[in-house]
Amino acid sequence: MDSEKSSGRRRCVSIWRKIRERGLTPANVISYGCLRIMQDGGRLLGTLRLLGKAAFLGVRVGPGVRAHGPVGLMRWPGSRIEIGAGCSFISSWRRATAATVLAPCRLRTFGPEARIVLGEGCELTGAALTARSTSITLGRQVMLAPNCIIVDSDFHAPWPPERRSLDPGLEHDAPVSIGDHAWLGMGCMVLKGVSIGHGAIIGAGSVVTRDVPPLCVAAGAPARVVRQLTPCEAAGLCVPPEEGLREAVDVGHAANVQSGGDMAARDGMAGE
């Protein structure tokens, strides 16, 4: 007991010294304290809610999974949702950094054959994954920036037009696969039947309608390859040049303007 008290005193003294050394005002100290309480409390509560909901719904969750805020889980009977070890879900504006979170993370299956599998160490921020009749698979350490959407279906048959609202078009569904260490920027949409290679970077606001090769930067609507990562970048030995990433953003914006935001670049538009 005495050792615990001594350790607590030393920690308090250390914190006080840091405050004085950095010249922090009381307002700064209070602001930082409130921020830590909100973040740590939100993570604890969100993780407990996720684990409880997963156990109740039969969702497999690996060790070390964390959730900041609520996570929506909806598993159709007979379908499968698996969350790998060390995955992180950010569903709260208190934890999101560069953008607000429009809605909590959501994993949803719509049929007994559907499955969603997240590899180890994936990071999702306000992302929605919906598998209707096939699969959505994320490799290890895939990063989804705020408000990404991934679907395996158009949810309506594109033809004939007069039957779109009635025909679910199940025969058109196709699986989605995203390789290890891929990174999807803010507001990306990945449509059915797409395979994104390992290490690929998808620019913010892109609509991915066709396969993306490994170790490249792709952007636009529909997304197109802007450039390949250099061997140095691919090996993680150097930082990608800022000019290359800026080029991806510029090309993506130009493609969005040119296409008029048309997301029906293939045989149908995804939407419910």
Short mmCIF file of C-alpha atoms in Angstrom, two decimals:
data_model
loop_
_atom_site.label_atom_id
_atom_site.label_comp_id
_atom_site.label_asym_id
_atom_site.label_seq_id
_atom_site.Cartn_x
_atom_site.Cartn_y
_atom_site.Cartn_z
CA MET A 1 0.00 0.00 0.00
CA ASP A 2 2.82 2.41 0.89
CA SER A 3 4.57 1.68 -2.40
CA GLU A 4 1.37 2.46 -4.31
CA LYS A 5 0.98 5.78 -2.48
CA SER A 6 4.62 6.62 -3.15
CA SER A 7 4.21 5.78 -6.83
CA GLY A 8 1.10 7.95 -7.01
CA ARG A 9 2.89 10.88 -5.40
CA ARG A 10 5.83 10.57 -7.78
CA ARG A 11 3.48 10.58 -10.74
CA CYS A 12 1.68 13.69 -9.48
CA VAL A 13 5.00 15.46 -8.92
CA SER A 14 6.15 14.49 -12.42
CA ILE A 15 2.95 15.84 -13.98
CA TRP A 16 3.25 19.08 -12.00
CA ARG A 17 6.83 19.57 -13.16
CA LYS A 18 5.85 19.08 -16.79
CA ILE A 19 3.07 21.65 -16.39
CA ARG A 20 5.49 24.21 -14.99
CA GLU A 21 8.21 23.47 -17.54
CA ARG A 22 5.81 23.98 -20.44
CA GLY A 23 4.21 27.06 -18.91
CA LEU A 24 0.69 25.72 -19.25
CA THR A 25 -2.15 27.87 -17.98
CA PRO A 26 -4.97 26.42 -15.82
CA ALA A 27 -7.28 26.64 -18.83
CA ASN A 28 -4.89 24.52 -20.91
CA VAL A 29 -4.58 21.95 -18.14
CA ILE A 30 -8.36 21.71 -17.73
CA SER A 31 -8.87 21.47 -21.50
CA TYR A 32 -6.33 18.67 -21.82
CA GLY A 33 -7.77 16.83 -18.83
CA CYS A 34 -11.30 16.99 -20.22
CA LEU A 35 -10.06 15.80 -23.60
CA ARG A 36 -8.33 12.77 -22.10
CA ILE A 37 -11.35 11.91 -19.97
CA MET A 38 -13.67 12.08 -23.00
CA GLN A 39 -11.34 10.03 -25.19
CA ASP A 40 -10.43 7.38 -22.63
CA GLY A 41 -13.99 7.15 -21.32
CA GLY A 42 -15.41 6.91 -24.83
CA ARG A 43 -12.95 4.17 -25.73
CA LEU A 44 -13.74 2.13 -22.62
CA LEU A 45 -17.50 2.46 -23.02
CA GLY A 46 -17.42 1.89 -26.78
CA THR A 47 -15.25 -1.22 -26.45
CA LEU A 48 -17.48 -2.73 -23.77
CA ARG A 49 -20.59 -2.08 -25.87
CA LEU A 50 -18.97 -3.61 -28.95
CA LEU A 51 -17.87 -6.75 -27.12
CA GLY A 52 -21.29 -7.18 -25.52
CA LYS A 53 -23.13 -6.67 -28.80
CA ALA A 54 -20.77 -9.03 -30.64
CA ALA A 55 -21.27 -11.77 -28.06
CA PHE A 56 -25.04 -11.38 -28.27
CA LEU A 57 -25.15 -11.41 -32.09
CA GLY A 58 -22.56 -14.14 -32.66
CA VAL A 59 -19.88 -11.90 -34.17
CA ARG A 60 -16.32 -13.19 -33.79
CA VAL A 61 -13.98 -10.64 -32.22
CA GLY A 62 -10.23 -11.10 -31.76
CA PRO A 63 -8.24 -9.87 -28.77
CA GLY A 64 -7.24 -6.24 -28.38
CA VAL A 65 -10.13 -4.77 -30.39
CA ARG A 66 -10.97 -1.15 -29.47
CA ALA A 67 -13.95 1.07 -30.24
CA HIS A 68 -14.27 4.82 -29.72
CA GLY A 69 -18.02 5.38 -29.76
CA PRO A 70 -20.84 3.10 -30.90
CA VAL A 71 -20.37 0.45 -33.60
CA GLY A 72 -23.38 -0.86 -35.50
CA LEU A 73 -23.45 -4.64 -35.95
CA MET A 74 -26.25 -6.37 -37.88
CA ARG A 75 -25.66 -10.05 -38.72
CA TRP A 76 -28.17 -11.98 -40.80
CA PRO A 77 -28.79 -15.52 -39.45
CA GLY A 78 -26.27 -17.91 -40.98
CA SER A 79 -23.95 -15.16 -42.20
CA ARG A 80 -20.53 -14.41 -40.75
CA ILE A 81 -18.81 -11.32 -39.40
CA GLU A 82 -15.24 -11.62 -38.13
CA ILE A 83 -13.17 -8.83 -36.56
CA GLY A 84 -9.45 -9.56 -36.35
CA ALA A 85 -7.19 -8.95 -33.40
CA GLY A 86 -6.20 -5.37 -32.68
CA CYS A 87 -8.80 -3.75 -34.94
CA SER A 88 -9.84 -0.20 -34.09
CA PHE A 89 -13.18 1.51 -34.71
CA ILE A 90 -13.59 5.29 -34.45
CA SER A 91 -17.23 6.35 -34.38
CA SER A 92 -16.94 9.59 -32.42
CA TRP A 93 -16.01 13.13 -33.42
CA ARG A 94 -14.07 13.36 -30.17
CA ARG A 95 -11.54 10.88 -31.52
CA ALA A 96 -11.64 11.65 -35.25
CA THR A 97 -8.92 14.07 -36.33
CA ALA A 98 -9.07 15.49 -39.86
CA ALA A 99 -12.83 15.25 -40.40
CA THR A 100 -16.06 14.79 -38.56
CA VAL A 101 -17.68 11.35 -38.48
CA LEU A 102 -21.01 11.49 -40.32
CA ALA A 103 -22.23 8.20 -38.84
CA PRO A 104 -20.89 5.43 -36.58
CA CYS A 105 -18.98 2.50 -38.05
CA ARG A 106 -21.34 -0.20 -39.30
CA LEU A 107 -20.86 -3.83 -40.33
CA ARG A 108 -23.97 -5.41 -41.84
CA THR A 109 -24.84 -8.64 -43.64
CA PHE A 110 -28.09 -9.07 -45.54
CA GLY A 111 -28.22 -12.79 -46.30
CA PRO A 112 -27.10 -16.19 -45.01
CA GLU A 113 -24.29 -16.44 -47.59
CA ALA A 114 -22.83 -13.02 -46.80
CA ARG A 115 -19.67 -12.52 -44.81
CA ILE A 116 -17.49 -9.64 -43.65
CA VAL A 117 -13.93 -10.39 -42.55
CA LEU A 118 -11.55 -7.79 -41.12
CA GLY A 119 -7.88 -8.74 -40.86
CA GLU A 120 -5.65 -7.99 -37.90
CA GLY A 121 -5.02 -4.36 -37.02
CA CYS A 122 -7.56 -2.74 -39.35
CA GLU A 123 -8.56 0.85 -38.55
CA LEU A 124 -12.03 2.08 -39.48
CA THR A 125 -13.33 5.62 -38.97
CA GLY A 126 -17.05 6.05 -39.53
CA ALA A 127 -16.93 3.40 -42.27
CA ALA A 128 -19.92 1.36 -43.47
CA LEU A 129 -19.43 -2.18 -44.82
CA THR A 130 -22.52 -3.90 -46.22
CA ALA A 131 -22.39 -7.43 -47.65
CA ARG A 132 -25.65 -8.66 -49.13
CA SER A 133 -24.98 -12.08 -50.64
CA THR A 134 -21.21 -12.45 -51.16
CA SER A 135 -18.25 -11.14 -49.14
CA ILE A 136 -16.21 -8.12 -48.13
CA THR A 137 -12.68 -8.99 -47.02
CA LEU A 138 -10.08 -6.61 -45.60
CA GLY A 139 -6.47 -7.72 -45.19
CA ARG A 140 -4.16 -6.86 -42.33
CA GLN A 141 -3.75 -3.26 -41.19
CA VAL A 142 -6.11 -1.76 -43.75
CA MET A 143 -6.97 1.88 -42.98
CA LEU A 144 -10.36 3.38 -43.86
CA ALA A 145 -10.48 7.15 -43.37
CA PRO A 146 -13.71 8.90 -42.27
CA ASN A 147 -16.98 8.04 -44.01
CA CYS A 148 -15.87 5.33 -46.46
CA ILE A 149 -18.52 2.99 -47.90
CA ILE A 150 -17.89 -0.54 -49.18
CA VAL A 151 -20.65 -2.67 -50.71
CA ASP A 152 -20.87 -5.95 -52.63
CA SER A 153 -24.12 -5.10 -54.39
CA ASP A 154 -26.03 -2.45 -56.36
CA PHE A 155 -29.11 -3.49 -54.31
CA HIS A 156 -31.31 -3.06 -57.39
CA ALA A 157 -31.11 -4.59 -60.87
CA PRO A 158 -30.07 -1.88 -63.37
CA TRP A 159 -32.28 -3.27 -66.15
CA PRO A 160 -35.08 -3.13 -67.11
CA PRO A 161 -35.66 0.37 -65.71
CA GLU A 162 -39.32 -0.20 -64.92
CA ARG A 163 -38.42 -3.02 -62.51
CA ARG A 164 -35.49 -1.43 -60.66
CA SER A 165 -37.47 -0.78 -57.51
CA LEU A 166 -38.74 -4.38 -57.40
CA ASP A 167 -35.88 -6.56 -58.69
CA PRO A 168 -33.09 -6.97 -56.09
CA GLY A 169 -30.62 -8.13 -58.73
CA LEU A 170 -28.92 -10.71 -56.51
CA GLU A 171 -27.25 -12.31 -59.52
CA HIS A 172 -25.17 -9.16 -60.03
CA ASP A 173 -23.60 -9.16 -56.54
CA ALA A 174 -19.83 -9.69 -56.45
CA PRO A 175 -17.24 -9.95 -53.64
CA VAL A 176 -14.91 -7.14 -52.61
CA SER A 177 -11.32 -7.69 -51.50
CA ILE A 178 -8.85 -5.15 -50.09
CA GLY A 179 -5.23 -6.20 -49.61
CA ASP A 180 -2.92 -5.78 -46.64
CA HIS A 181 -1.84 -2.24 -45.68
CA ALA A 182 -4.15 -0.53 -48.18
CA TRP A 183 -5.28 2.99 -47.28
CA LEU A 184 -8.57 4.52 -48.40
CA GLY A 185 -8.91 8.30 -48.06
CA MET A 186 -11.88 10.22 -46.70
CA GLY A 187 -15.23 9.65 -48.35
CA CYS A 188 -14.20 6.80 -50.66
CA MET A 189 -16.78 4.42 -52.10
CA VAL A 190 -15.82 0.90 -53.17
CA LEU A 191 -18.39 -0.84 -55.37
CA LYS A 192 -19.11 -4.51 -55.96
CA GLY A 193 -16.59 -6.88 -57.52
CA VAL A 194 -13.56 -4.69 -56.81
CA SER A 195 -10.15 -5.96 -55.71
CA ILE A 196 -7.67 -3.44 -54.28
CA GLY A 197 -4.08 -4.64 -54.10
CA HIS A 198 -1.87 -4.60 -51.04
CA GLY A 199 -0.31 -1.27 -50.10
CA ALA A 200 -2.49 0.73 -52.51
CA ILE A 201 -3.54 4.29 -51.63
CA ILE A 202 -6.97 5.53 -52.76
CA GLY A 203 -7.41 9.32 -52.89
CA ALA A 204 -10.13 11.07 -50.89
CA GLY A 205 -13.57 11.13 -52.48
CA SER A 206 -12.77 8.41 -55.02
CA VAL A 207 -15.29 5.94 -56.41
CA VAL A 208 -13.57 2.61 -57.04
CA THR A 209 -15.39 0.71 -59.79
CA ARG A 210 -12.62 -1.58 -61.06
CA ASP A 211 -9.59 -3.41 -59.70
CA VAL A 212 -6.64 -1.41 -58.38
CA PRO A 213 -3.17 -3.00 -58.60
CA PRO A 214 -0.87 -3.28 -55.58
CA LEU A 215 1.48 -0.51 -54.45
CA CYS A 216 -0.01 2.38 -56.40
CA VAL A 217 -1.89 5.64 -55.88
CA ALA A 218 -5.36 5.79 -57.45
CA ALA A 219 -7.93 8.59 -57.39
CA GLY A 220 -11.01 9.96 -59.12
CA ALA A 221 -14.57 8.98 -59.96
CA PRO A 222 -14.15 6.41 -61.34
CA ALA A 223 -10.76 5.85 -59.70
CA ARG A 224 -7.74 5.58 -62.00
CA VAL A 225 -4.11 4.81 -61.22
CA VAL A 226 -2.13 8.04 -60.82
CA ARG A 227 1.27 6.50 -60.25
CA GLN A 228 3.07 3.47 -58.86
CA LEU A 229 4.84 3.62 -55.52
CA THR A 230 8.61 3.56 -55.85
CA PRO A 231 10.54 0.55 -54.48
CA CYS A 232 11.81 2.82 -51.71
CA GLU A 233 8.27 3.83 -50.71
CA ALA A 234 6.97 0.27 -51.02
CA ALA A 235 9.69 -0.97 -48.68
CA GLY A 236 8.82 1.71 -46.15
CA LEU A 237 12.29 3.19 -46.33
CA CYS A 238 11.24 6.68 -47.36
CA VAL A 239 8.22 8.95 -47.21
CA PRO A 240 6.19 9.38 -50.43
CA PRO A 241 6.91 12.82 -51.91
CA GLU A 242 4.31 15.42 -51.09
CA GLU A 243 4.08 16.33 -54.76
CA GLY A 244 2.93 12.83 -55.64
CA LEU A 245 0.16 12.81 -53.07
CA ARG A 246 -0.93 16.30 -54.10
CA GLU A 247 -1.01 15.10 -57.71
CA ALA A 248 -3.33 12.27 -56.67
CA VAL A 249 -5.71 14.74 -55.03
CA ASP A 250 -5.64 17.08 -58.05
CA VAL A 251 -6.24 14.26 -60.53
CA GLY A 252 -9.05 12.88 -58.39
CA HIS A 253 -10.73 16.29 -58.23
CA ALA A 254 -10.40 16.78 -61.98
CA ALA A 255 -11.87 13.35 -62.64
CA ASN A 256 -14.80 14.08 -60.33
CA VAL A 257 -15.52 17.34 -62.15
CA GLN A 258 -15.17 15.75 -65.58
CA SER A 259 -17.47 12.87 -64.75
CA GLY A 260 -20.00 15.10 -63.05
CA GLY A 261 -19.90 12.92 -59.98
CA ASP A 262 -21.24 9.99 -62.01
CA MET A 263 -20.95 6.89 -59.85
CA ALA A 264 -22.58 4.56 -62.36
CA ALA A 265 -19.34 4.05 -64.27
CA ARG A 266 -19.92 0.33 -64.68
CA ASP A 267 -23.15 -1.53 -65.19
CA GLY A 268 -25.12 -0.05 -62.31
CA MET A 269 -25.24 2.42 -59.48
CA ALA A 270 -24.83 1.27 -55.88
CA GLY A 271 -27.56 2.49 -53.58
CA GLU A 272 -30.49 1.40 -51.51
#
